[in-house]
Amino acid sequence: MKLYDLELSGNCYKVRLFCALNNIPLDIVPVDYLAGEHKGSEYLAINPLGQLPSLDDNGLIIRDSQAILVYLAVKYDLINWWPHGAIGQALIMQWLSFSANEIARGPNDARLHDLFEVPLDVAEARDKARAVLDVTEATLQDSNWLVGDKVTLADIACFPYIALAHQGGVALDAYPKTRAWCERIKMLNGFITMPGIE
Ligand SMILES: N[C@@H](CCC(=O)N[C@@H](CS)C(=O)NCC(=O)O)C(=O)O
């Protein structure tokens, strides 16, 4: 399986992390983002959105990190991460959408501004990042994980840009439960890191 990848991308990292935690082998294909390779015709033929990551499983192309996580969990029957039942899947799906929407427009955007000089309203992105952290902090008050009592795809999808929030000027100091959750993820067997995550 090939992963079209960017080392500094939290979206790519969540796929690398999930595969590392589950011993799923990946052929990493680095895409030169700064040179605009992701907007070139060769990559657009793989992913017409020109976004990373994309997974190529023997010619089957899956785009979007959340979709890739679900695909891999189902392919390898990793029911602890993505259970069979409607309720469990719906509860996790809420967080996958949260990752693709609120987290993307909050801590992810603030980091894009600070690290990659993407022109956007960084004050608004930081406000949204704090709103994201309010939600995780409340959820983690009496729970170690975002859904149920075990780590699931919900945690892997949300972890990268929360752990990287400091790179967008948003500190986790006021969010002790969220910080403890980050530490819990870092303790998982097989955990790998990326630049910006200590
Ligand atoms: N929803 C997608 C978002 C992917 C995404 O925005 N990737 C960034 C890199 S982290 C990208 O390729 N941006 C280029 C663009 O949107 O043009 C996912 O979760 O994979």
Coordinates of N, CA and C in Angstrom, one line a residue, residues 12-183:
C12 N -1.5 13.6 7.1 CA -0.8 12.4 6.7 C -0.3 11.7 7.9
Y13 N 0.1 12.4 8.9 CA 0.7 11.8 10.1 C -0.4 10.9 10.8
K14 N -1.7 11.3 10.8 CA -2.6 10.4 11.5 C -2.7 9.0 10.8
V15 N -2.5 9.0 9.5 CA -2.5 7.7 8.8 C -1.2 6.9 9.1
R16 N -0.1 7.6 9.1 CA 1.2 7.0 9.5 C 1.1 6.4 10.9
L17 N 0.6 7.2 11.8 CA 0.5 6.8 13.2 C -0.4 5.6 13.4
F18 N -1.6 5.6 12.7 CA -2.5 4.5 12.9 C -1.8 3.2 12.3
C19 N -1.1 3.3 11.2 CA -0.5 2.1 10.6 C 0.7 1.7 11.6
A20 N 1.4 2.6 12.2 CA 2.5 2.2 13.1 C 1.9 1.5 14.3
L21 N 0.8 2.0 14.8 CA 0.2 1.4 16.0 C -0.4 0.0 15.7
N22 N -0.6 -0.3 14.4 CA -1.2 -1.6 14.1 C -0.4 -2.5 13.2
N23 N 0.9 -2.1 13.1 CA 1.9 -2.8 12.3 C 1.4 -3.0 10.8
I24 N 0.8 -2.0 10.3 CA 0.4 -2.1 8.9 C 1.5 -1.5 8.0
P25 N 2.1 -2.3 7.1 CA 3.2 -1.8 6.3 C 2.7 -0.7 5.3
L26 N 3.5 0.3 5.1 CA 3.1 1.4 4.2 C 4.4 1.7 3.3
D27 N 4.2 1.9 2.1 CA 5.3 2.5 1.2 C 5.0 4.0 1.2
I28 N 5.9 4.7 1.8 CA 5.7 6.2 1.8 C 6.2 6.8 0.5
V29 N 5.3 7.5 -0.1 CA 5.7 8.3 -1.3 C 5.7 9.8 -1.0
P30 N 6.9 10.4 -0.8 CA 6.9 11.8 -0.4 C 6.4 12.6 -1.6
V31 N 5.6 13.6 -1.4 CA 5.1 14.5 -2.4 C 5.7 15.9 -2.0
D32 N 6.3 16.5 -3.0 CA 7.0 17.8 -2.8 C 6.0 19.0 -2.8
Y33 N 5.5 19.2 -1.6 CA 4.4 20.2 -1.4 C 4.9 21.6 -1.7
L34 N 6.1 21.9 -1.2 CA 6.6 23.3 -1.4 C 6.8 23.6 -2.9
A35 N 7.1 22.6 -3.6 CA 7.3 22.8 -5.1 C 6.0 22.7 -5.8
G36 N 4.9 22.4 -5.1 CA 3.6 22.4 -5.8 C 3.3 21.1 -6.5
E37 N 4.1 20.0 -6.1 CA 3.9 18.7 -6.8 C 2.4 18.2 -6.6
H38 N 1.8 18.6 -5.5 CA 0.4 18.1 -5.2 C -0.6 18.7 -6.2
K39 N -0.2 19.8 -6.9 CA -1.1 20.5 -7.8 C -0.7 20.2 -9.3
G40 N 0.3 19.3 -9.5 CA 0.7 18.9 -10.8 C -0.2 17.8 -11.4
S41 N -0.1 17.7 -12.7 CA -1.1 16.8 -13.4 C -0.9 15.3 -12.9
E42 N 0.3 14.9 -12.6 CA 0.5 13.5 -12.2 C -0.2 13.2 -10.9
Y43 N -0.1 14.2 -9.9 CA -0.8 13.9 -8.7 C -2.3 14.1 -8.8
L44 N -2.6 15.1 -9.6 CA -4.1 15.4 -9.7 C -4.8 14.2 -10.3
A45 N -4.1 13.4 -11.1 CA -4.7 12.2 -11.6 C -5.0 11.2 -10.5
I46 N -4.2 11.3 -9.4 CA -4.4 10.4 -8.3 C -5.5 11.0 -7.4
N47 N -5.4 12.3 -7.1 CA -6.4 12.9 -6.2 C -6.7 14.3 -6.8
P48 N -7.9 14.4 -7.4 CA -8.3 15.6 -8.2 C -8.4 16.8 -7.2
L49 N -8.5 16.6 -5.9 CA -8.5 17.7 -5.0 C -7.1 18.3 -4.8
G50 N -6.1 17.6 -5.2 CA -4.7 18.1 -5.0 C -4.4 18.2 -3.5
Q51 N -4.9 17.2 -2.7 CA -4.6 17.3 -1.3 C -3.9 16.0 -0.9
L52 N -3.2 16.1 0.2 CA -2.5 15.0 0.8 C -3.2 14.7 2.2
P53 N -3.3 13.4 2.6 CA -2.7 12.2 2.0 C -3.7 11.6 1.0
S54 N -3.1 10.7 0.2 CA -3.9 9.7 -0.6 C -3.3 8.3 -0.4
L55 N -4.2 7.3 -0.3 CA -3.7 6.0 -0.2 C -4.0 5.2 -1.5
D56 N -3.0 4.4 -1.9 CA -3.2 3.6 -3.1 C -3.0 2.2 -2.7
D57 N -4.1 1.4 -2.6 CA -4.1 0.0 -2.2 C -4.3 -0.8 -3.5
N58 N -3.2 -1.1 -4.1 CA -3.3 -2.0 -5.3 C -4.2 -1.3 -6.4
G59 N -4.1 0.0 -6.6 CA -4.9 0.6 -7.6 C -6.1 1.3 -7.1
L60 N -6.6 0.9 -5.9 CA -7.7 1.5 -5.3 C -7.2 2.8 -4.6
I61 N -7.7 4.0 -5.1 CA -7.2 5.2 -4.5 C -8.3 5.7 -3.5
I62 N -7.8 6.0 -2.2 CA -8.7 6.6 -1.2 C -8.1 7.9 -0.8
R63 N -8.9 9.0 -0.9 CA -8.4 10.3 -0.4 C -9.1 10.6 0.9
D64 N -8.6 11.6 1.6 CA -9.1 12.1 2.9 C -8.6 11.1 4.0
S65 N -8.0 11.8 5.0 CA -7.3 11.0 6.1 C -8.4 10.2 6.9
Q66 N -9.6 10.8 7.1 CA -10.6 10.1 7.9 C -11.1 8.9 7.1
A67 N -11.3 9.0 5.8 CA -11.8 7.9 5.0 C -10.7 6.8 5.0
I68 N -9.4 7.2 5.0 CA -8.3 6.2 4.9 C -8.3 5.5 6.3
L69 N -8.5 6.2 7.4 CA -8.5 5.5 8.7 C -9.6 4.4 8.7
V70 N -10.8 4.8 8.3 CA -11.9 3.9 8.3 C -11.6 2.7 7.4
Y71 N -11.1 3.0 6.2 CA -10.8 1.9 5.2 C -9.9 0.9 5.8
L72 N -8.8 1.4 6.5 CA -7.8 0.5 7.0 C -8.3 -0.3 8.2
A73 N -9.1 0.4 9.0 CA -9.7 -0.3 10.2 C -10.6 -1.5 9.8
V74 N -11.4 -1.2 8.7 CA -12.3 -2.2 8.2 C -11.6 -3.3 7.5
K75 N -10.6 -2.9 6.6 CA -9.8 -3.9 5.8 C -9.1 -4.9 6.8
Y76 N -8.6 -4.4 7.9 CA -7.8 -5.3 8.8 C -8.7 -5.8 10.0
D77 N -10.0 -5.5 9.9 CA -10.9 -5.9 10.9 C -10.5 -5.5 12.3
L78 N -10.1 -4.3 12.5 CA -9.6 -3.7 13.8 C -10.8 -3.2 14.5
I79 N -11.6 -4.1 15.1 CA -12.9 -3.7 15.7 C -12.7 -2.8 17.0
N80 N -11.6 -2.9 17.6 CA -11.4 -2.0 18.8 C -11.3 -0.6 18.3
W81 N -10.8 -0.3 17.1 CA -10.7 1.0 16.6 C -11.9 1.6 15.9
W82 N -12.7 0.7 15.3 CA -13.9 1.0 14.5 C -14.8 -0.2 14.7
P83 N -15.7 -0.1 15.7 CA -16.5 -1.3 16.1 C -17.6 -1.5 15.0
H84 N -18.2 -2.7 15.0 CA -19.2 -3.0 14.0 C -20.5 -2.3 14.2
G85 N -20.9 -2.0 15.4 CA -22.2 -1.5 15.7 C -22.5 -0.1 15.3
A86 N -23.8 0.2 15.0 CA -24.2 1.5 14.5 C -23.9 2.6 15.6
I87 N -24.1 2.3 16.8 CA -23.9 3.4 17.8 C -22.4 3.7 17.9
G88 N -21.6 2.7 18.0 CA -20.1 3.0 18.1 C -19.6 3.7 16.9
Q89 N -20.0 3.3 15.7 CA -19.6 4.0 14.5 C -20.0 5.4 14.5
A90 N -21.3 5.6 14.9 CA -21.8 7.0 14.8 C -21.1 7.9 15.8
L91 N -20.8 7.4 17.0 CA -20.1 8.2 18.0 C -18.7 8.5 17.5
I92 N -18.0 7.6 16.9 CA -16.7 7.9 16.3 C -16.8 8.8 15.2
M93 N -17.8 8.6 14.3 CA -17.9 9.4 13.1 C -18.1 10.9 13.5
Q94 N -18.7 11.2 14.6 CA -18.9 12.6 15.0 C -17.5 13.2 15.2
W95 N -16.5 12.5 15.7 CA -15.2 13.0 15.9 C -14.4 13.1 14.6
L96 N -14.7 12.1 13.7 CA -14.0 12.2 12.4 C -14.4 13.5 11.7
S97 N -15.7 13.8 11.7 CA -16.2 15.0 11.1 C -15.7 16.3 11.9
F98 N -15.6 16.2 13.2 CA -15.0 17.2 14.0 C -13.6 17.5 13.5
S99 N -12.8 16.5 13.3 CA -11.5 16.6 12.8 C -11.4 17.3 11.4
A100 N -12.3 16.9 10.5 CA -12.3 17.4 9.1 C -12.9 18.8 9.1
N101 N -13.6 19.2 10.1 CA -14.3 20.5 10.0 C -13.7 21.5 11.1
E102 N -14.2 21.3 12.3 CA -13.8 22.3 13.4 C -12.3 22.3 13.6
I103 N -11.7 21.1 13.7 CA -10.2 21.1 13.9 C -9.5 21.7 12.7
A104 N -10.0 21.4 11.5 CA -9.3 21.9 10.3 C -9.4 23.4 10.2
R105 N -10.6 24.0 10.6 CA -10.7 25.4 10.6 C -10.2 26.2 11.8
G106 N -9.8 25.4 12.8 CA -9.3 26.0 14.1 C -7.8 25.8 14.2
P107 N -7.3 24.8 15.0 CA -5.8 24.7 15.2 C -5.0 24.4 13.9
N108 N -5.6 23.7 12.9 CA -5.0 23.5 11.7 C -4.7 24.8 10.9
D109 N -5.8 25.6 10.8 CA -5.7 26.9 10.1 C -4.7 27.8 10.8
A110 N -4.7 27.9 12.1 CA -3.8 28.7 12.8 C -2.3 28.3 12.5
R111 N -2.1 27.0 12.5 CA -0.7 26.5 12.2 C -0.4 26.8 10.7
L112 N -1.3 26.7 9.8 CA -1.0 27.0 8.4 C -0.6 28.4 8.3
H113 N -1.2 29.3 9.0 CA -0.9 30.7 9.0 C 0.6 30.9 9.6
D114 N 0.8 30.4 10.7 CA 2.1 30.7 11.4 C 3.3 30.0 10.8
L115 N 3.0 28.7 10.4 CA 4.2 27.9 9.9 C 4.4 28.0 8.4
F116 N 3.3 28.2 7.6 CA 3.4 28.1 6.2 C 3.0 29.5 5.5
E117 N 2.7 30.5 6.4 CA 2.4 31.8 5.9 C 1.2 31.8 5.0
V118 N 0.2 31.0 5.3 CA -1.0 31.0 4.5 C -1.8 32.2 4.9
P119 N -2.3 33.0 4.0 CA -3.0 34.2 4.4 C -4.4 33.9 4.8
L120 N -4.7 34.0 6.1 CA -6.1 33.8 6.6 C -6.2 34.6 7.9
D121 N -7.5 34.6 8.4 CA -7.8 35.4 9.6 C -7.3 34.5 10.8
V122 N -6.1 34.8 11.3 CA -5.5 33.9 12.3 C -6.2 34.1 13.7
A123 N -6.7 35.3 14.0 CA -7.4 35.5 15.2 C -8.7 34.6 15.3
E124 N -9.4 34.6 14.1 CA -10.6 33.7 14.1 C -10.2 32.3 14.2
A125 N -9.1 31.9 13.5 CA -8.7 30.4 13.6 C -8.3 30.1 15.1
R126 N -7.7 31.0 15.8 CA -7.3 30.7 17.2 C -8.5 30.6 18.1
D127 N -9.5 31.5 17.8 CA -10.8 31.4 18.5 C -11.4 30.1 18.3
K128 N -11.4 29.6 17.1 CA -12.0 28.3 16.7 C -11.2 27.2 17.4
A129 N -9.9 27.4 17.5 CA -9.0 26.4 18.1 C -9.4 26.2 19.6
R130 N -9.6 27.4 20.2 CA -10.0 27.3 21.7 C -11.3 26.7 21.8
A131 N -12.2 27.0 20.9 CA -13.6 26.3 21.0 C -13.4 24.8 20.8
V132 N -12.5 24.4 20.0 CA -12.3 22.9 19.8 C -11.8 22.4 21.1
L133 N -10.8 23.1 21.7 CA -10.2 22.6 23.0 C -11.2 22.6 24.1
D134 N -12.2 23.5 24.1 CA -13.2 23.5 25.1 C -14.0 22.2 25.0
V135 N -14.3 21.8 23.8 CA -15.1 20.6 23.6 C -14.3 19.3 24.0
T136 N -13.0 19.2 23.6 CA -12.2 18.0 24.0 C -12.1 18.0 25.6
E137 N -11.8 19.2 26.1 CA -11.6 19.3 27.6 C -12.9 18.8 28.3
A138 N -14.1 19.2 27.9 CA -15.3 18.8 28.5 C -15.5 17.3 28.3
T139 N -15.2 16.8 27.1 CA -15.4 15.4 26.9 C -14.5 14.5 27.7
L140 N -13.3 15.0 28.0 CA -12.3 14.2 28.7 C -12.3 14.4 30.2
Q141 N -13.3 15.2 30.7 CA -13.4 15.4 32.1 C -13.4 14.1 32.9
D142 N -14.3 13.2 32.4 CA -14.5 11.9 33.2 C -14.2 10.7 32.3
S143 N -13.4 10.9 31.3 CA -13.1 9.8 30.4 C -11.6 9.9 29.9
N144 N -11.0 8.8 29.7 CA -9.6 8.8 29.1 C -9.6 9.0 27.6
W145 N -10.7 8.6 27.0 CA -10.7 8.6 25.5 C -11.9 9.4 25.0
L146 N -11.9 9.8 23.7 CA -13.1 10.6 23.2 C -14.3 9.8 23.1
V147 N -14.2 8.5 22.8 CA -15.4 7.6 22.7 C -15.2 6.3 23.6
G148 N -16.1 6.1 24.5 CA -16.0 4.8 25.3 C -14.7 4.8 26.2
D149 N -14.3 3.6 26.5 CA -13.2 3.5 27.5 C -12.0 2.9 26.9
K150 N -11.9 3.0 25.5 CA -10.7 2.5 24.8 C -10.3 3.5 23.7
V151 N -9.1 3.5 23.3 CA -8.6 4.4 22.2 C -9.3 3.9 20.9
T152 N -9.8 4.8 20.1 CA -10.5 4.5 18.8 C -10.0 5.4 17.7
L153 N -10.5 5.2 16.6 CA -10.2 6.1 15.4 C -10.5 7.6 15.8
A154 N -11.4 7.8 16.7 CA -11.8 9.2 17.1 C -10.5 9.9 17.6
D155 N -9.8 9.2 18.5 CA -8.6 9.8 19.1 C -7.5 10.1 18.1
I156 N -7.3 9.1 17.2 CA -6.2 9.2 16.2 C -6.5 10.4 15.2
A157 N -7.8 10.5 14.9 CA -8.1 11.6 13.9 C -8.0 13.0 14.5
C158 N -8.2 13.1 15.8 CA -8.2 14.4 16.5 C -6.9 14.8 17.0
F159 N -6.1 13.8 17.3 CA -4.8 14.0 18.0 C -3.8 15.0 17.3
P160 N -3.5 14.8 16.0 CA -2.4 15.5 15.5 C -2.5 17.0 15.6
Y161 N -3.6 17.6 15.1 CA -3.6 19.1 15.1 C -3.9 19.7 16.5
I162 N -4.3 18.9 17.5 CA -4.4 19.3 18.8 C -3.0 19.3 19.5
A163 N -2.3 18.3 19.2 CA -0.9 18.2 19.7 C 0.0 19.3 19.1
L164 N -0.4 19.7 17.9 CA 0.4 20.7 17.1 C -0.1 22.1 17.3
A165 N -1.1 22.3 18.2 CA -1.8 23.6 18.3 C -0.8 24.7 18.7
H166 N 0.2 24.4 19.4 CA 1.2 25.4 19.9 C 1.9 26.0 18.6
Q167 N 1.9 25.3 17.5 CA 2.6 25.8 16.3 C 1.7 26.9 15.6
G168 N 0.4 27.0 16.1 CA -0.5 28.0 15.6 C -0.7 29.1 16.7
G169 N 0.1 29.1 17.7 CA 0.0 30.1 18.7 C -1.1 29.8 19.8
V170 N -1.5 28.5 19.9 CA -2.6 28.2 20.9 C -1.9 27.2 21.8
A171 N -1.8 27.6 23.1 CA -1.1 26.7 24.1 C -2.2 25.8 24.7
L172 N -1.8 24.7 25.2 CA -2.7 23.7 25.8 C -2.7 23.9 27.4
D173 N -2.0 24.9 27.8 CA -1.8 25.1 29.3 C -3.2 25.1 30.1
A174 N -4.2 25.7 29.5 CA -5.5 25.8 30.2 C -6.3 24.6 30.0
Y175 N -5.8 23.5 29.4 CA -6.6 22.3 29.0 C -5.9 21.1 29.6
P176 N -5.8 20.9 30.9 CA -5.1 19.8 31.5 C -5.6 18.4 31.1
K177 N -6.9 18.2 30.9 CA -7.4 16.9 30.5 C -7.0 16.6 29.1
T178 N -7.0 17.6 28.2 CA -6.6 17.4 26.8 C -5.1 17.1 26.8
R179 N -4.3 17.8 27.6 CA -2.9 17.5 27.6 C -2.6 16.0 28.1
A180 N -3.4 15.6 29.1 CA -3.2 14.2 29.7 C -3.6 13.2 28.6
W181 N -4.6 13.5 27.8 CA -5.0 12.6 26.7 C -3.9 12.5 25.7
C182 N -3.3 13.7 25.4 CA -2.2 13.6 24.4 C -1.1 12.7 24.9
E183 N -0.8 12.8 26.2 CA 0.3 12.0 26.8 C -0.1 10.5 26.7

